[in-house]
Tab-separated table of C-alpha atoms and ligand atoms in Angstrom:
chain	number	residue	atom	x	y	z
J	17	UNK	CA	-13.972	4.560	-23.191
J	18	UNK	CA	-12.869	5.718	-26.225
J	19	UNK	CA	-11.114	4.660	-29.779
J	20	UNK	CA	-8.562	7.184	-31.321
J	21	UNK	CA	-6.670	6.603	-35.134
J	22	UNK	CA	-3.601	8.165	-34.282
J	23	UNK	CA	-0.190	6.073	-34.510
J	24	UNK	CA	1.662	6.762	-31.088
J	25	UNK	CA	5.049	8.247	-31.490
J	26	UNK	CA	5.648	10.222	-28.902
J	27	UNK	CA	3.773	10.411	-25.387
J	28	UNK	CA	3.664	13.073	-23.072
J	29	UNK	CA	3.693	12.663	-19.406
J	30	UNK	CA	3.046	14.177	-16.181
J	31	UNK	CA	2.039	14.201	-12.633
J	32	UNK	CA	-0.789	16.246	-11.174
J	33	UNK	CA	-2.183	17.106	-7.887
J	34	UNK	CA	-1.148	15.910	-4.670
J	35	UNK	CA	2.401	14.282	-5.221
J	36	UNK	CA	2.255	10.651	-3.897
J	37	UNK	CA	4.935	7.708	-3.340
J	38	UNK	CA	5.236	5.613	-6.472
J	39	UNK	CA	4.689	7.931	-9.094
J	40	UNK	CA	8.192	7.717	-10.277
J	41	UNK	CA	8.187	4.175	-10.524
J	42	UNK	CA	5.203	4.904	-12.760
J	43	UNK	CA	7.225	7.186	-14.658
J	44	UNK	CA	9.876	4.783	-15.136
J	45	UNK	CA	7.798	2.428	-16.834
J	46	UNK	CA	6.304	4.453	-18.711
J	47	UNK	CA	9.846	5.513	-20.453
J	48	UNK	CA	11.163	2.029	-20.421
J	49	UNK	CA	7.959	0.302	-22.311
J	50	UNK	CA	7.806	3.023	-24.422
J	51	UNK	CA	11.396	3.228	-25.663
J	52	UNK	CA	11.310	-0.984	-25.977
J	53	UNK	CA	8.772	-0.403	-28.587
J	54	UNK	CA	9.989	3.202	-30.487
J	55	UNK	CA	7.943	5.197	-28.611
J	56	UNK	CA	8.948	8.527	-27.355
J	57	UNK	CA	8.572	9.837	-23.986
J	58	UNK	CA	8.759	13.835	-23.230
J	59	UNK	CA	8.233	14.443	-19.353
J	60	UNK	CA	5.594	17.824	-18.667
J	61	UNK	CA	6.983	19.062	-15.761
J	62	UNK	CA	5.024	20.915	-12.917
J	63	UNK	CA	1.648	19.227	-13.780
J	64	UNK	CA	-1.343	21.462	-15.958
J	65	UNK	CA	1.064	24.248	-14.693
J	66	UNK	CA	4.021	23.438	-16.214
J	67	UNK	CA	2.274	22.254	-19.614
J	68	UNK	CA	0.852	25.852	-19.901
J	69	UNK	CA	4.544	27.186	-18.979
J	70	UNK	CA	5.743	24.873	-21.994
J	71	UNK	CA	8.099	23.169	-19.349
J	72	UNK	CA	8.266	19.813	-21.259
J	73	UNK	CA	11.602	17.947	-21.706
J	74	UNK	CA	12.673	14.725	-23.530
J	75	UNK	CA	13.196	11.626	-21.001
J	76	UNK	CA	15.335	8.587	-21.657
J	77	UNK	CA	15.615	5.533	-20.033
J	78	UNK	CA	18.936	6.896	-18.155
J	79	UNK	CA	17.062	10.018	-16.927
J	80	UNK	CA	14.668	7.104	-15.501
J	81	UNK	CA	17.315	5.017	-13.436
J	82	UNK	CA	17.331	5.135	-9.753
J	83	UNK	CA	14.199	6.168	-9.046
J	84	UNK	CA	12.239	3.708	-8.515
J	85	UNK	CA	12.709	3.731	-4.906
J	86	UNK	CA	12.398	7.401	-4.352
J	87	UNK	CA	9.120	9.074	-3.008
J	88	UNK	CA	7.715	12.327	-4.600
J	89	UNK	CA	7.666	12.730	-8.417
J	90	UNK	CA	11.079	13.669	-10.841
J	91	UNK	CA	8.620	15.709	-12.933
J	92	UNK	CA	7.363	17.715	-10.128
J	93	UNK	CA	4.112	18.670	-9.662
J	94	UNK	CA	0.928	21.204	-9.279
J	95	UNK	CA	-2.800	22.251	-8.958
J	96	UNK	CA	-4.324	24.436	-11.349
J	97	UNK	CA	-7.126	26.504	-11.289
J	98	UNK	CA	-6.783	28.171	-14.362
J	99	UNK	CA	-7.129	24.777	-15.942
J	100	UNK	CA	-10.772	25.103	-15.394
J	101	UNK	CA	-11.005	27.743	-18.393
J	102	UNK	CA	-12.003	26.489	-21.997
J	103	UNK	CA	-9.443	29.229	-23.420
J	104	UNK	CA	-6.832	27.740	-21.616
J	105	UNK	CA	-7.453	24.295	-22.366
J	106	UNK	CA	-7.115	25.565	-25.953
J	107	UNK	CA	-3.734	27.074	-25.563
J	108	UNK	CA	-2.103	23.591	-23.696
J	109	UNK	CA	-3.442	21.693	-26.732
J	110	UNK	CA	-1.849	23.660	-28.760
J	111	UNK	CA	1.929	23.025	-26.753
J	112	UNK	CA	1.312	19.537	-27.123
J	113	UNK	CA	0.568	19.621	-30.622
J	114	UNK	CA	3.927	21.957	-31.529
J	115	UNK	CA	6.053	19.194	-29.435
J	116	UNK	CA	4.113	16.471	-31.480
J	117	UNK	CA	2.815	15.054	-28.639
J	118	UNK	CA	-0.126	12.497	-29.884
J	119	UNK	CA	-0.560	10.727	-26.836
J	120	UNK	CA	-0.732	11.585	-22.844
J	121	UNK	CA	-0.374	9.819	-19.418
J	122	UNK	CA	-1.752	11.555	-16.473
J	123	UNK	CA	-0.475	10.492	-13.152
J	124	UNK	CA	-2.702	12.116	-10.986
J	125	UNK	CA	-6.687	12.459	-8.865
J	126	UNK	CA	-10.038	12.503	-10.048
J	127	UNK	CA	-9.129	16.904	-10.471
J	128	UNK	CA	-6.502	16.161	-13.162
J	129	UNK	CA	-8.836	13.324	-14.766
J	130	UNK	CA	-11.261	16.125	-15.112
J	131	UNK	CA	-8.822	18.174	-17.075
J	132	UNK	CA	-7.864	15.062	-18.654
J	133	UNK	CA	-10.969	13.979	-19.693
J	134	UNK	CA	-11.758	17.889	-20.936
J	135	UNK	CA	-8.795	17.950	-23.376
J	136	UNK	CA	-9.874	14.490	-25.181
J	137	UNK	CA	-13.571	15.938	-25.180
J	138	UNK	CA	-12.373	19.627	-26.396
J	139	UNK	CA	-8.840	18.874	-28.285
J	140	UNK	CA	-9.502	14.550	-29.300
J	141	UNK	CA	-5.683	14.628	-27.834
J	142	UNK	CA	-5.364	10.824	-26.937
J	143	UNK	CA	-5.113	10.251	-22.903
J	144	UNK	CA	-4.928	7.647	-20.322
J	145	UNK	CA	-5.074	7.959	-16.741
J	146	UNK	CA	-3.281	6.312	-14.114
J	147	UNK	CA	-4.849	6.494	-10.459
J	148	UNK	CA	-1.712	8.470	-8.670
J	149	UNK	CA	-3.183	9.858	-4.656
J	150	UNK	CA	-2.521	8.696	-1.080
J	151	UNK	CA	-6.020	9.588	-1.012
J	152	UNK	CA	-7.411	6.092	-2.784
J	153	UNK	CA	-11.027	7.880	-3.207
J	154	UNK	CA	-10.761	7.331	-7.305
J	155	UNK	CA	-14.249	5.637	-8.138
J	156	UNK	CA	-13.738	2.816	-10.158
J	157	UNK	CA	-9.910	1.412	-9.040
J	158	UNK	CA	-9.302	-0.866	-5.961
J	159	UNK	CA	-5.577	1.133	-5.058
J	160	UNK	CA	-4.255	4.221	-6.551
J	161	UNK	CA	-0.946	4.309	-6.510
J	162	UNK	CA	1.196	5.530	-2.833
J	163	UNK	CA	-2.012	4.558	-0.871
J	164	UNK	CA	-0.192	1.207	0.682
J	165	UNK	CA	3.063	3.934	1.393
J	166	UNK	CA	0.813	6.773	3.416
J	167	UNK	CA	-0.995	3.447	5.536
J	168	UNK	CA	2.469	2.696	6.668
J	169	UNK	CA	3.808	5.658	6.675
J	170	UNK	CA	0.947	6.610	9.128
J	171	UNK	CA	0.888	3.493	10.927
J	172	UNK	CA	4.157	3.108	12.040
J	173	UNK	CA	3.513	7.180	13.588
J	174	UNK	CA	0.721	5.587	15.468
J	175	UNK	CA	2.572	2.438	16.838
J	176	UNK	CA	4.890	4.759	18.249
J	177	UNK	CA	2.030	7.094	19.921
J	178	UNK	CA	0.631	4.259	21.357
J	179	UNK	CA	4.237	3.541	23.327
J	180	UNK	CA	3.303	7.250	24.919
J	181	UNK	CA	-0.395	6.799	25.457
J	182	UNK	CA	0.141	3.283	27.072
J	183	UNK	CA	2.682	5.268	29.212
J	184	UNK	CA	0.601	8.074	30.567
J	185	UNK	CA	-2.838	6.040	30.297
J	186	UNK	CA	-3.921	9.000	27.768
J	187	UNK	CA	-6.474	9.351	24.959
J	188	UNK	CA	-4.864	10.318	21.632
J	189	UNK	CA	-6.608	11.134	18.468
J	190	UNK	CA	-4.749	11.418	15.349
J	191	UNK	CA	-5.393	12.856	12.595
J	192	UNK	CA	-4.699	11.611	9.607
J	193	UNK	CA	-5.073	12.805	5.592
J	194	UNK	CA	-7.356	12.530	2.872
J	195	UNK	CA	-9.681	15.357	3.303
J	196	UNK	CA	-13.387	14.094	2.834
J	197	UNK	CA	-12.139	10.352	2.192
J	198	UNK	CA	-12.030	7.748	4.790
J	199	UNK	CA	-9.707	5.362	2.964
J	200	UNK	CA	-6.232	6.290	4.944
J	201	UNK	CA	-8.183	6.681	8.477
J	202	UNK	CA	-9.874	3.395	7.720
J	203	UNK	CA	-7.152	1.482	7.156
J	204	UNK	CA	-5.077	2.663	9.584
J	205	UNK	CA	-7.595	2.523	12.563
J	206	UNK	CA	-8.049	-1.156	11.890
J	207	UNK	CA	-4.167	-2.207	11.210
J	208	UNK	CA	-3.565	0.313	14.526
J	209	UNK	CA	-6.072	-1.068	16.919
J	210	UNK	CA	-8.215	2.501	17.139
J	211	UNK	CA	-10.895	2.828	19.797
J	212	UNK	CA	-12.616	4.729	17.304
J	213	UNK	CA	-12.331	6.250	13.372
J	214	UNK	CA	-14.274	9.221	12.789
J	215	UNK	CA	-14.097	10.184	8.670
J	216	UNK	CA	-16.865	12.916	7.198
J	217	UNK	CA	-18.605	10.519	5.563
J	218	UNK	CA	-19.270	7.908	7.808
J	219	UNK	CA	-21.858	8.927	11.064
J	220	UNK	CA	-20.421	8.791	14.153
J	221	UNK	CA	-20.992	10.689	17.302
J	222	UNK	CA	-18.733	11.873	19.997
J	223	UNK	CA	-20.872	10.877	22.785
J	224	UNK	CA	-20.683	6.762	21.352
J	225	UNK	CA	-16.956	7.244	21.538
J	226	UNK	CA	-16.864	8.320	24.642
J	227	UNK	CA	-19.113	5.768	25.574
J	228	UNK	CA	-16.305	3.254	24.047
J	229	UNK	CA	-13.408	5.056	25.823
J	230	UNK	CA	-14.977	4.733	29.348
J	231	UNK	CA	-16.404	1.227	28.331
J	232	UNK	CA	-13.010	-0.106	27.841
J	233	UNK	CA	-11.646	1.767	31.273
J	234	UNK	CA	-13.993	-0.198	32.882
J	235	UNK	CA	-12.817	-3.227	30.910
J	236	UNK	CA	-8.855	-2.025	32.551
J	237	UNK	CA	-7.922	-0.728	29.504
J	238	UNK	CA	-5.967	2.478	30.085
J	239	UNK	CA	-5.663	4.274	26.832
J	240	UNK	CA	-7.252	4.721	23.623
J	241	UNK	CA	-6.045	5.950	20.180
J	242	UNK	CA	-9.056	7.555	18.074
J	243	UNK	CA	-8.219	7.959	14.544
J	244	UNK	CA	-9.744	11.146	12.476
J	245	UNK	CA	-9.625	11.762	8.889
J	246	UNK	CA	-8.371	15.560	8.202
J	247	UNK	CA	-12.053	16.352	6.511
J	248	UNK	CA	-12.043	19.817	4.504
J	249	UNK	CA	-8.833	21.359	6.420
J	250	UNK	CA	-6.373	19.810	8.737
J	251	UNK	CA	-7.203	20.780	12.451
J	252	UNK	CA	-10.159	18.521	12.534
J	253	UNK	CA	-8.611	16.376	15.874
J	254	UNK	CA	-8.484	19.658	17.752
J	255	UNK	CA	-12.852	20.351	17.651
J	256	UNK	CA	-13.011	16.724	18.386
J	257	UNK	CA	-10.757	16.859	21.448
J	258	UNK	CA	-12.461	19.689	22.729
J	259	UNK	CA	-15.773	18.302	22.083
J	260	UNK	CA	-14.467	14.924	24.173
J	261	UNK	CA	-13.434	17.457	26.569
J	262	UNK	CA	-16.494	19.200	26.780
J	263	UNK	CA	-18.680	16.111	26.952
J	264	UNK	CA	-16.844	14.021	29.115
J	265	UNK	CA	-13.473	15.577	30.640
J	266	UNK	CA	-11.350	13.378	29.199
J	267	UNK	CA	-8.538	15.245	28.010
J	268	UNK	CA	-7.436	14.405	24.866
J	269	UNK	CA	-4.200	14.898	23.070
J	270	UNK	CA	-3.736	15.537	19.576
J	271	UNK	CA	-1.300	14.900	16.935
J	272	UNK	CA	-1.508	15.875	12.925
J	273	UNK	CA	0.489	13.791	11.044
J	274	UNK	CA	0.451	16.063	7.755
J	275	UNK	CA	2.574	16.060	4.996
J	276	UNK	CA	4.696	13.071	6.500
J	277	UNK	CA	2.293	10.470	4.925
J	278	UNK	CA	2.870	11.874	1.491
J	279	UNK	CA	6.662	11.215	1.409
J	280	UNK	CA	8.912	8.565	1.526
J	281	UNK	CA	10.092	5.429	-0.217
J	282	UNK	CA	7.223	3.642	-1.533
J	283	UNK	CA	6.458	0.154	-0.398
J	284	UNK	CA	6.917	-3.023	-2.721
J	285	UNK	CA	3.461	-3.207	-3.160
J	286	UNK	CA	3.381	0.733	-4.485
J	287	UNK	CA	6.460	-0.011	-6.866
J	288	UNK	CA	4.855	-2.962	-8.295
J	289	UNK	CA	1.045	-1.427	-8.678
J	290	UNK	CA	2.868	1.841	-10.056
J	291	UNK	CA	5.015	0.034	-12.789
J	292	UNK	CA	2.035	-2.244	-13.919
J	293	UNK	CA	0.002	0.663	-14.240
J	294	UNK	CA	2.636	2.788	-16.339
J	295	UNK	CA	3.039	-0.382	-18.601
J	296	UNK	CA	-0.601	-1.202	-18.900
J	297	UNK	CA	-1.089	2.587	-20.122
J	298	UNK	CA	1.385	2.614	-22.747
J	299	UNK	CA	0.072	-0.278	-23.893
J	300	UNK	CA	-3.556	0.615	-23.615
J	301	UNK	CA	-2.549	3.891	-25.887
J	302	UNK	CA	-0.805	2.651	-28.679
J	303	UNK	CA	-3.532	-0.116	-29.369
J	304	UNK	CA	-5.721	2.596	-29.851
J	305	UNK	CA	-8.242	3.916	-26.429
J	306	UNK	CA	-8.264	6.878	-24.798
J	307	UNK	CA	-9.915	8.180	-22.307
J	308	UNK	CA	-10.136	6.124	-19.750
J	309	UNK	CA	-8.306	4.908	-16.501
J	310	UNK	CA	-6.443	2.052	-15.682
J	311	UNK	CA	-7.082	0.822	-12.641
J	312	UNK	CA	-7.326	-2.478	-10.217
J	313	UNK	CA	-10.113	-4.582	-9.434
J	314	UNK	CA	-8.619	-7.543	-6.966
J	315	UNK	CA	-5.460	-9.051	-8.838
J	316	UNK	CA	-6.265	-7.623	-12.130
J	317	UNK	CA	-6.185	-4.324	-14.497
J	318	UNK	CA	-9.193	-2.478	-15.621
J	319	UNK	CA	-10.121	0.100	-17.537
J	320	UNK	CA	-12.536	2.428	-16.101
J	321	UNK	CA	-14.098	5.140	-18.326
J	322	UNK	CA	-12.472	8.808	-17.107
J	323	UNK	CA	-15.635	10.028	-16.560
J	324	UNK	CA	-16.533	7.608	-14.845
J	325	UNK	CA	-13.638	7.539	-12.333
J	326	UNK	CA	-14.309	11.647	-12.027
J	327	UNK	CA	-18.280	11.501	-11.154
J	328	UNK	CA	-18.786	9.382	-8.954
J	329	UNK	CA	-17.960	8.763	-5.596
J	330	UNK	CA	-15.959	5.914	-4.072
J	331	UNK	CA	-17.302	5.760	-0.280
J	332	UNK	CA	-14.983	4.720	2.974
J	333	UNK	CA	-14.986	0.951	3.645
J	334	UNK	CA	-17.351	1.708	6.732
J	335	UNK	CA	-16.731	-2.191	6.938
J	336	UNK	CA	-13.336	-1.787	8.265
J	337	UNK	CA	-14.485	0.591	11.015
J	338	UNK	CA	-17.701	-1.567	12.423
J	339	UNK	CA	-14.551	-4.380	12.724
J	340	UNK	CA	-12.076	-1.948	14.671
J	341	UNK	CA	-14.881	-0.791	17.287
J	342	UNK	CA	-15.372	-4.809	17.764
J	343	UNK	CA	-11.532	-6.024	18.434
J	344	UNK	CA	-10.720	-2.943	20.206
J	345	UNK	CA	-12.535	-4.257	23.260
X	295	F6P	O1	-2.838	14.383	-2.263
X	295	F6P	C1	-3.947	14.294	-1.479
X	295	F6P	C2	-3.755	15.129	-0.256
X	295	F6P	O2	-2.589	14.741	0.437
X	295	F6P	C3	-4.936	15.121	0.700
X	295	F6P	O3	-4.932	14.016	1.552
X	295	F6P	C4	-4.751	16.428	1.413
X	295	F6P	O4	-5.954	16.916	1.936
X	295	F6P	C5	-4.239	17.328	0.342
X	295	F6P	O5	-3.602	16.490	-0.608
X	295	F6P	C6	-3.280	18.376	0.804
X	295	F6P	O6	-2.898	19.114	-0.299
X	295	F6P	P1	-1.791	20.254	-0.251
X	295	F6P	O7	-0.474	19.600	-0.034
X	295	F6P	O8	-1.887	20.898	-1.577
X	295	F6P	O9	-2.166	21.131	0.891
């Protein structure tokens, strides 16, 4: 964590990465509190992108209303490579500093903490983090913000797959986001009943869940839903089917649920995490740090260094699997 001198006037916000449900409701705090104290809030549209394309417009609390309840992010979004270079680093400093912007709020991953963290380092321009990912694998924070909306969103895709797998006594795996992290697949194989929840960095074989599947056939149980977190690149369900195949004949069916978990209306629990967070950052800026995170840790707010939150990992609640493969008997 760090201390800063400057008096906050006028804050600059944006959202970064993978767009997630919630982050407006962020946003919307983050004008309100700031404008009930004199503070100033100029949106960055398009993420790193958009900051380097000097797409950065004034927001008032009117340009904030009715949003709270919408998915996706009003200041749009994006990933940036070039954000990696020193030299350009140097030239988005200089934007913020020609729209006297002394203070910013990143809604994003641990990838746009990293450029984050890089302009305090490089630039001393004043910045707090907010955890913003369906992904929850930020070290350091209980819930990012639009984790609780992709669980559900997911969920209620696998409560109705299980209608058609109970139908045709079928084995389905689904496949489910969060590249390398386990949170989403975790959560969703327990709340879902899963046979079996395969994420990169938890081991599991394909011959113990087949041993499970045919286990519970002798038990009478007719189907089985076997959850699968996407891992580098979506498509990660289809080697595993044909593995099961391979192995065992069963003939699994897949289905990728994608993008779908990264949209919709966030859930009450999103809202309220999203506007505590935007509050808690504004509020965190102006009394002077920088540099850090807010995050959750049970009930409460933390602050977690940012490079902290950015090195190291946050591993999959293997917990939560151990207790699926026991009640799924
Ligand atoms: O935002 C996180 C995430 O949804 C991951 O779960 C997923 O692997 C990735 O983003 C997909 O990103 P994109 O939409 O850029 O392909």
């Amino acid at each position: 964590m760090a201390n800063h001198q400057v008096s906050i006037k006028k804050i600059g916000v944006y959202t970064s990465g993978g767009d997630a449900p919630g982050m407006n409701a962020a946003i919307r705090a983050i004008v309100r509190v700031g404008a009930s104290i004199g503070i100033e809030t100029l949106g960055i549209y398009n993420g790193y992108v958009g900051l380097l394309e000097n797409k950065i417009q004034s927001l008032q609390i009117r340009d904030v209303a009715n949003i709270i309840q919408r998915g996706g992010t009003i200041l749009k979004t994006g990933r940036s490579l070039d954000f990696h270079k020193l030299e350009i680093r140097k030239a988005a400093a200089q934007i913020l500093r020609f729209h006297g912007i002394d203070g910013l709020i990143c809604i994003g991953g641990d990838g746009s903490f990293r450029g984050a963290h890089a302009l305090w380092m490089e630039h001393q321009i004043p910045i707090v983090g907010i955890p913003g990912t369906i992904d929850n694998d930020i070290f350091g924070t209980d819930l990012t913000i639009g984790f609780d909306t992709a669980v559900n969103t997911a969920l209620s895709a696998i409560d109705r797959i299980r209608d058609t797998a109970d139908s045709h006594d079928r084995v389905f795996i689904v496949e489910v986001m969060g590249r390398n992290s386990g949170f989403i697949a975790c959560h969703v194989g327990l709340a879902g009943g899963a046979e079996d929840i395969f994420t990169p960095d938890i081991n599991a074989t394909v011959e113990k869940s087949i041993e499970r599947i045919k286990d519970s056939i002798k038990k009478g149980k007719r189907s089985s839903i076997l959850i699968t977190a996407e891992g580098q690149k979506p498509g990660r369900a289809y080697d595993l089917a044909e593995s099961i195949r391979k192995k065992s004949g069963i003939d699994a069916k897949v289905c990728i649920l994608g993008h779908i978990q990264r949209g919709g209306s966030p859930t009450a629990v999103d809202r309220v995490l999203a506007s505590r967070l935007g509050s808690a950052a504004v509020d965190t800026l102006t009394k002077g740090f920088c540099d850090i995170m807010i995050g959750t840790e049970g009930p409460n707010l933390i602050q977690v260094p940012l490079e902290l939150a950015t090195t190291k990992e946050k591993r999959s609640p293997i917990e939560l699997v151990q207790l699926s493969q026991i009640l799924a008997i």
